[in-house]
Amino acid sequence: MNDRTSRTPSDTHATVAAALDLAPIIDGHNDWAWECRENREYSVEGLDGALATDTDIDRLRAGRVGGQFWSVYVEDTLTGSDAVQGTLEQIDWVYRLAARYPETFVIARSAADVEAARASGRIASLLGAEGAHSLNDSPAVLRMLARLGVRYLTLTHVHNTSWADSGTDEPVHGGLSPRGVEYIQELNRLGMLVDLSHVSPATAHAALDVTTAPVIFSHSSCHAVTAHPRNVPDEVLRRLADNDGVLMVTFVPQFVSAEYAVWFGGDKTTAAPRVTLAQVADHIEHARAVAGIRHIGLGGDFDGTDEFPDQLEGVDGYPALLLELAGRGWSAADLAALAGANVLRVLRATDVAFAGNQSARTRLTL
């Protein structure tokens, strides 16, 4: 990369414009569906106006978002059939969003769908299920989620599942149980992406040992930069090159800034430390240095936490982040890889399997 002083502001703007001509911004994780569950009774009305949330249609357009993995998430304190029902309600919200604003959103299941959405000027709406508690340990539920268009499964959330260890819980499986290995194999067969955000390093290693398809981290940052259990250690990042997977760097302040993480875990009687867009860029550059340019992306986690770094307070902030990186010497091609080309590659690698969805051929039934 070039020295950051070698480009003028007009140069950096031209570089970002060229990057966004090459690839759309495809974000790995947004919790707008959950926000609308909690505060709008799942209404899809009025989402084209200025909202107090991190996400609205105008800001998605301003942020140049061309594809979004909407998180179809319920808290992992919900269990059993309640978790399954909540996840289905989340999926229903995304489908209703696309139906209510057909000029803005379209449901996408594949890389080709993302590209067609972009050609039509719409935002490709992909689905990702956050936490295997949403399955109620039923492979049949997993297969039905695939048929509804869910493209990734995050193996855990805050707590362990019955077959995988979370990064924020006491380990009980040593990573994956034998049942967990079977689930990874079934995800590969279905063409659903294995999402390793939230899992422990042992779980990440175990999944990478088993998977035959690229994995993603839909919204995680770098442990070497900020030592938070939700961040990815370098020994895991290095494995993405052989796996051909992607770390989608998140903007959550406690994952980005060690100072903020200390404040967040304390009594919060003082003002929150400032977290900057430049600190997010530092995580991206570290991930690039360790994993390589083909293995990085963006996963903001908007509407999934209360605060965000300066200039990244909402979904309109992506261009500012790309400008920061362009000022650090990133080329248009490299910015395009980060923005969306890398995760599109991962989708293409799994699209054929996902389109097949051959439930009758599975051995994992109970």
Coordinates of C-alpha atoms in Angstrom, one line a residue:
M1 CA 0.0 0.0 0.0
N2 CA 1.1 3.6 -0.6
D3 CA 1.9 6.2 2.0
R4 CA -1.2 7.9 3.3
T5 CA 0.1 11.3 2.3
S6 CA 0.4 10.4 -1.4
R7 CA -3.2 11.0 -2.2
T8 CA -5.3 14.1 -2.3
P9 CA -9.0 14.2 -1.1
S10 CA -10.1 14.2 -4.8
D11 CA -7.9 11.1 -5.4
T12 CA -9.4 9.2 -2.4
H13 CA -13.0 10.1 -3.5
A14 CA -12.2 8.9 -7.0
T15 CA -10.7 5.7 -5.7
V16 CA -13.8 4.9 -3.6
A17 CA -16.1 5.7 -6.5
A18 CA -14.2 3.3 -8.7
A19 CA -14.3 0.6 -6.0
L20 CA -18.1 0.9 -5.7
D21 CA -18.4 0.6 -9.5
L22 CA -16.5 -2.7 -9.2
A23 CA -18.5 -4.2 -6.3
P24 CA -21.4 -3.3 -4.1
I25 CA -21.2 -2.9 -0.3
I26 CA -22.5 -6.2 1.1
D27 CA -22.8 -6.1 4.9
G28 CA -22.7 -9.3 6.9
H29 CA -25.0 -8.5 9.8
N30 CA -27.8 -6.1 10.6
D31 CA -30.3 -6.5 13.4
W32 CA -33.1 -4.2 12.0
A33 CA -35.6 -7.1 12.1
W34 CA -34.9 -7.5 15.9
E35 CA -35.2 -3.7 16.4
C36 CA -38.6 -3.7 14.7
R37 CA -39.7 -6.7 16.8
E38 CA -38.7 -4.9 20.0
N39 CA -40.0 -1.4 19.2
R40 CA -42.4 -1.5 16.2
E41 CA -44.4 -4.7 16.8
Y42 CA -42.8 -6.0 13.5
S43 CA -44.4 -3.2 11.5
V44 CA -42.8 -2.5 8.1
E45 CA -44.6 0.9 7.7
G46 CA -42.7 4.2 7.7
L47 CA -39.3 2.7 7.2
D48 CA -38.5 5.1 4.3
G49 CA -38.4 8.1 6.6
A50 CA -35.8 9.4 9.0
L51 CA -35.7 7.0 12.0
A52 CA -34.0 7.0 15.4
T53 CA -32.6 3.5 14.6
D54 CA -29.2 2.9 12.9
T55 CA -31.0 1.8 9.7
D56 CA -33.5 3.3 7.3
I57 CA -34.0 3.3 3.6
D58 CA -32.6 6.7 3.0
R59 CA -29.4 6.0 4.9
L60 CA -29.0 2.6 3.2
R61 CA -29.0 4.4 -0.1
A62 CA -26.6 7.1 1.2
G63 CA -24.3 4.3 2.5
R64 CA -24.2 2.6 -1.0
V65 CA -25.4 -0.7 0.5
G66 CA -26.1 -3.1 -2.3
G67 CA -26.5 -6.3 -0.3
Q68 CA -27.5 -6.9 3.3
F69 CA -27.5 -10.1 5.3
W70 CA -30.4 -9.4 7.6
S71 CA -29.9 -11.2 10.9
V72 CA -33.0 -13.3 11.7
Y73 CA -32.2 -13.4 15.4
V74 CA -33.8 -14.2 18.7
E75 CA -32.1 -14.0 22.1
D76 CA -30.7 -17.4 23.2
T77 CA -32.6 -17.1 26.4
L78 CA -35.5 -18.2 24.2
T79 CA -35.3 -21.9 23.8
G80 CA -37.2 -24.8 22.2
S81 CA -40.2 -24.1 20.0
D82 CA -40.2 -20.4 21.1
A83 CA -36.8 -19.9 19.5
V84 CA -38.0 -21.6 16.3
Q85 CA -41.1 -19.4 16.2
G86 CA -39.2 -16.2 16.9
T87 CA -36.8 -17.0 14.1
L88 CA -39.6 -17.6 11.6
E89 CA -41.2 -14.3 12.7
Q90 CA -37.9 -12.6 11.9
I91 CA -37.8 -14.2 8.4
D92 CA -41.4 -13.2 7.8
W93 CA -40.4 -9.6 8.6
V94 CA -37.7 -9.5 6.0
Y95 CA -40.1 -11.0 3.4
R96 CA -42.7 -8.4 4.3
L97 CA -40.0 -5.6 4.1
A98 CA -39.2 -6.6 0.6
A99 CA -42.9 -6.8 -0.4
R100 CA -43.7 -3.4 1.2
Y101 CA -40.8 -1.6 -0.6
P102 CA -40.3 -3.6 -3.8
E103 CA -38.5 -0.7 -5.5
T104 CA -35.8 -0.8 -2.8
F105 CA -35.4 -4.4 -1.6
V106 CA -35.5 -7.8 -3.2
I107 CA -35.0 -11.2 -1.5
A108 CA -31.7 -12.8 -2.6
R109 CA -30.5 -16.4 -2.2
S110 CA -27.4 -16.4 -4.4
A111 CA -24.6 -14.4 -5.8
A112 CA -26.5 -14.1 -9.1
D113 CA -29.5 -12.7 -7.2
V114 CA -27.2 -10.1 -5.6
E115 CA -25.9 -9.1 -9.0
A116 CA -29.4 -8.9 -10.5
A117 CA -30.6 -6.8 -7.6
R118 CA -27.7 -4.4 -8.2
A119 CA -28.5 -4.2 -11.9
S120 CA -32.1 -3.2 -11.0
G121 CA -31.0 -0.6 -8.4
R122 CA -32.3 -2.6 -5.5
I123 CA -30.8 -3.8 -2.2
A124 CA -30.3 -7.6 -2.2
S125 CA -31.8 -8.9 1.0
L126 CA -30.1 -12.1 2.3
L127 CA -30.9 -13.9 5.5
G128 CA -28.6 -15.2 8.3
A129 CA -29.7 -17.0 11.4
E130 CA -27.8 -15.9 14.5
G131 CA -27.3 -18.8 16.9
A132 CA -28.1 -22.5 16.6
H133 CA -30.5 -22.3 19.5
S134 CA -32.9 -21.2 16.8
L135 CA -33.0 -24.8 15.5
N136 CA -34.2 -26.4 18.8
D137 CA -31.5 -29.1 17.9
S138 CA -33.6 -30.2 14.9
P139 CA -31.8 -30.8 11.5
A140 CA -35.3 -30.7 9.9
V141 CA -35.6 -27.1 11.1
L142 CA -32.2 -26.3 9.7
R143 CA -33.3 -27.7 6.3
M144 CA -36.5 -25.7 6.4
L145 CA -34.6 -22.5 7.1
A146 CA -32.5 -23.2 4.1
R147 CA -35.6 -23.6 2.0
L148 CA -36.8 -20.2 3.2
G149 CA -33.5 -18.7 1.9
V150 CA -31.4 -18.5 5.1
R151 CA -27.8 -18.5 3.8
Y152 CA -25.8 -18.7 7.0
L153 CA -26.1 -20.1 10.5
T154 CA -24.1 -18.6 13.4
L155 CA -23.2 -21.6 15.5
T156 CA -23.7 -20.0 18.9
H157 CA -24.7 -16.7 20.4
V158 CA -23.8 -15.5 23.9
H159 CA -24.2 -19.0 25.4
N160 CA -23.1 -22.4 24.3
T161 CA -25.5 -24.6 22.4
S162 CA -25.9 -28.3 23.0
W163 CA -23.2 -29.0 20.5
A164 CA -20.9 -25.9 20.2
D165 CA -19.0 -23.6 22.6
S166 CA -19.5 -19.9 22.6
G167 CA -16.7 -17.4 23.0
T168 CA -18.5 -15.8 25.9
D169 CA -19.5 -18.9 28.0
E170 CA -17.7 -21.5 29.9
P171 CA -16.6 -24.2 27.5
V172 CA -18.3 -27.6 27.8
H173 CA -17.6 -29.3 24.4
G174 CA -14.0 -28.5 23.8
G175 CA -15.2 -26.7 20.7
L176 CA -17.6 -28.9 18.8
S177 CA -19.3 -32.1 20.1
P178 CA -19.7 -35.1 17.6
R179 CA -23.2 -33.8 17.1
G180 CA -21.7 -30.4 16.1
V181 CA -19.5 -32.1 13.5
E182 CA -22.6 -33.6 12.0
Y183 CA -24.2 -30.2 11.8
I184 CA -21.1 -28.7 10.0
Q185 CA -21.4 -31.5 7.5
E186 CA -25.1 -30.8 7.0
L187 CA -24.5 -27.1 6.6
N188 CA -21.9 -27.8 3.9
R189 CA -24.3 -30.2 2.2
L190 CA -27.1 -27.6 2.2
G191 CA -24.8 -24.8 1.0
M192 CA -25.5 -22.8 4.1
L193 CA -22.5 -20.8 5.3
V194 CA -20.9 -21.7 8.6
D195 CA -20.7 -18.4 10.5
L196 CA -18.1 -18.4 13.3
S197 CA -18.8 -15.1 14.9
H198 CA -19.6 -15.6 18.6
V199 CA -17.9 -19.0 18.9
S200 CA -14.8 -19.8 20.9
P201 CA -11.4 -20.2 19.2
A202 CA -11.6 -24.0 19.9
T203 CA -15.0 -24.1 18.1
A204 CA -13.6 -22.1 15.2
H205 CA -10.6 -24.4 14.8
A206 CA -12.9 -27.5 15.0
A207 CA -15.3 -26.1 12.4
L208 CA -12.3 -25.2 10.1
D209 CA -11.0 -28.8 10.6
V210 CA -14.3 -30.2 9.4
T211 CA -15.8 -27.9 6.8
T212 CA -15.4 -28.5 3.1
A213 CA -16.7 -25.0 2.2
P214 CA -15.6 -21.5 3.0
V215 CA -16.7 -20.1 6.3
I216 CA -17.5 -16.5 7.3
F217 CA -17.3 -14.4 10.5
S218 CA -20.4 -12.3 9.9
H219 CA -19.5 -9.6 12.5
S220 CA -16.2 -10.0 14.3
S221 CA -13.0 -8.0 14.7
C222 CA -9.4 -8.8 15.6
H223 CA -8.3 -10.1 19.0
A224 CA -4.7 -8.9 18.4
V225 CA -6.0 -5.3 18.2
T226 CA -8.6 -5.5 20.9
A227 CA -8.4 -8.5 23.3
H228 CA -12.2 -9.2 23.5
P229 CA -13.5 -12.7 23.6
R230 CA -15.8 -11.9 20.6
N231 CA -12.8 -11.1 18.4
V232 CA -10.8 -13.5 16.3
P233 CA -7.3 -14.5 17.2
D234 CA -4.6 -14.5 14.6
E235 CA -4.1 -18.3 14.6
V236 CA -7.7 -18.6 13.4
L237 CA -7.5 -15.7 11.0
R238 CA -4.5 -17.3 9.3
R239 CA -6.6 -20.3 8.5
L240 CA -9.0 -18.3 6.3
A241 CA -6.5 -18.3 3.4
D242 CA -6.6 -22.1 3.1
N243 CA -10.3 -22.2 3.7
D244 CA -11.0 -19.2 1.4
G245 CA -13.4 -17.8 3.9
V246 CA -14.0 -14.1 5.0
L247 CA -13.8 -12.2 8.2
M248 CA -16.4 -9.4 8.1
V249 CA -15.1 -6.7 10.4
T250 CA -17.6 -5.3 12.8
F251 CA -18.1 -1.8 14.2
V252 CA -19.3 -2.6 17.7
P253 CA -17.3 -0.3 20.0
Q254 CA -16.4 -2.8 22.7
F255 CA -14.9 -5.0 20.1
V256 CA -13.0 -2.1 18.4
S257 CA -11.6 -0.3 21.4
A258 CA -10.0 -1.8 24.6
E259 CA -10.7 1.4 26.5
Y260 CA -14.4 1.3 25.5
A261 CA -14.6 -2.4 26.4
V262 CA -13.3 -1.6 30.0
W263 CA -15.9 1.2 30.3
F264 CA -18.7 -1.1 28.9
G265 CA -17.9 -3.8 31.4
G266 CA -17.9 -1.3 34.4
D267 CA -20.5 0.8 36.1
K268 CA -20.7 3.3 33.2
T269 CA -20.8 6.3 35.6
T270 CA -18.3 8.2 33.5
A271 CA -18.7 9.3 29.9
A272 CA -18.1 6.6 27.3
P273 CA -14.6 6.8 25.7
R274 CA -14.6 8.0 22.1
V275 CA -14.3 5.3 19.5
T276 CA -13.2 6.3 16.0
L277 CA -13.7 5.2 12.5
A278 CA -9.8 5.1 12.3
Q279 CA -9.8 2.4 14.9
V280 CA -12.2 0.3 12.8
A281 CA -9.8 0.8 9.9
D282 CA -7.0 -0.5 12.1
H283 CA -8.9 -3.8 12.6
I284 CA -9.5 -4.1 8.9
E285 CA -5.8 -3.5 8.1
H286 CA -4.7 -6.0 10.7
A287 CA -7.1 -8.6 9.3
R288 CA -5.8 -7.9 5.8
A289 CA -2.2 -8.3 7.0
V290 CA -2.9 -11.6 8.7
A291 CA -5.5 -13.3 6.5
G292 CA -5.0 -11.5 3.1
I293 CA -7.0 -9.2 1.0
R294 CA -9.3 -12.0 -0.3
H295 CA -10.5 -12.8 3.2
I296 CA -11.9 -9.6 4.6
G297 CA -15.3 -7.9 4.5
L298 CA -17.7 -5.7 6.5
G299 CA -20.3 -6.7 9.1
G300 CA -21.4 -3.6 10.9
D301 CA -23.9 -5.1 13.4
F302 CA -26.1 -2.0 13.1
D303 CA -29.2 -2.0 15.3
G304 CA -27.4 -4.7 17.3
T305 CA -25.9 -2.4 19.9
D306 CA -26.5 1.0 21.3
E307 CA -23.5 3.0 20.2
F308 CA -21.1 3.1 17.3
P309 CA -17.8 4.8 16.4
D310 CA -17.7 8.4 15.2
Q311 CA -18.8 8.6 11.5
L312 CA -20.2 5.1 11.7
E313 CA -23.3 5.9 13.7
G314 CA -25.6 4.4 11.0
V315 CA -25.7 2.5 7.7
D316 CA -24.8 5.7 5.8
G317 CA -21.2 5.5 7.2
Y318 CA -19.6 2.9 4.9
P319 CA -18.3 5.4 2.3
A320 CA -16.5 7.3 5.1
L321 CA -14.7 4.1 6.1
L322 CA -13.7 3.4 2.5
L323 CA -12.4 6.9 2.2
E324 CA -10.2 6.4 5.3
L325 CA -8.7 3.3 3.8
A326 CA -8.2 5.0 0.4
G327 CA -6.3 7.7 2.3
R328 CA -4.1 4.9 3.7
G329 CA -3.3 3.9 0.2
W330 CA -5.8 1.2 -0.6
S331 CA -6.5 0.7 -4.3
A332 CA -10.0 0.6 -5.8
A333 CA -9.6 -3.2 -6.4
D334 CA -8.7 -3.8 -2.8
L335 CA -11.6 -1.7 -1.5
A336 CA -14.0 -3.5 -3.8
A337 CA -12.8 -6.8 -2.4
L338 CA -13.5 -5.6 1.1
A339 CA -16.8 -4.0 0.3
G340 CA -18.5 -7.0 -1.3
A341 CA -16.5 -8.9 -3.8
N342 CA -15.0 -11.3 -1.3
V343 CA -18.3 -12.4 0.2
L344 CA -19.8 -12.7 -3.2
R345 CA -17.0 -15.2 -4.0
V346 CA -18.0 -17.2 -1.0
L347 CA -21.6 -17.2 -2.0
R348 CA -20.7 -18.4 -5.5
A349 CA -18.7 -21.2 -4.0
T350 CA -21.7 -22.5 -2.1
D351 CA -24.6 -21.5 -4.5
V352 CA -24.9 -24.8 -6.3
A353 CA -25.2 -26.8 -3.1
F354 CA -27.7 -24.3 -1.7
A355 CA -29.9 -24.5 -4.8
G356 CA -29.9 -28.3 -4.5
N357 CA -31.2 -28.5 -1.0
Q358 CA -31.7 -32.3 -1.3
S359 CA -33.4 -33.1 2.0
A360 CA -34.2 -36.7 0.9
R361 CA -30.4 -37.5 0.7
T362 CA -29.4 -36.5 4.2
R363 CA -28.4 -39.0 6.9
L364 CA -28.9 -36.4 9.7
T365 CA -32.6 -36.7 10.6
L366 CA -32.8 -36.5 14.4

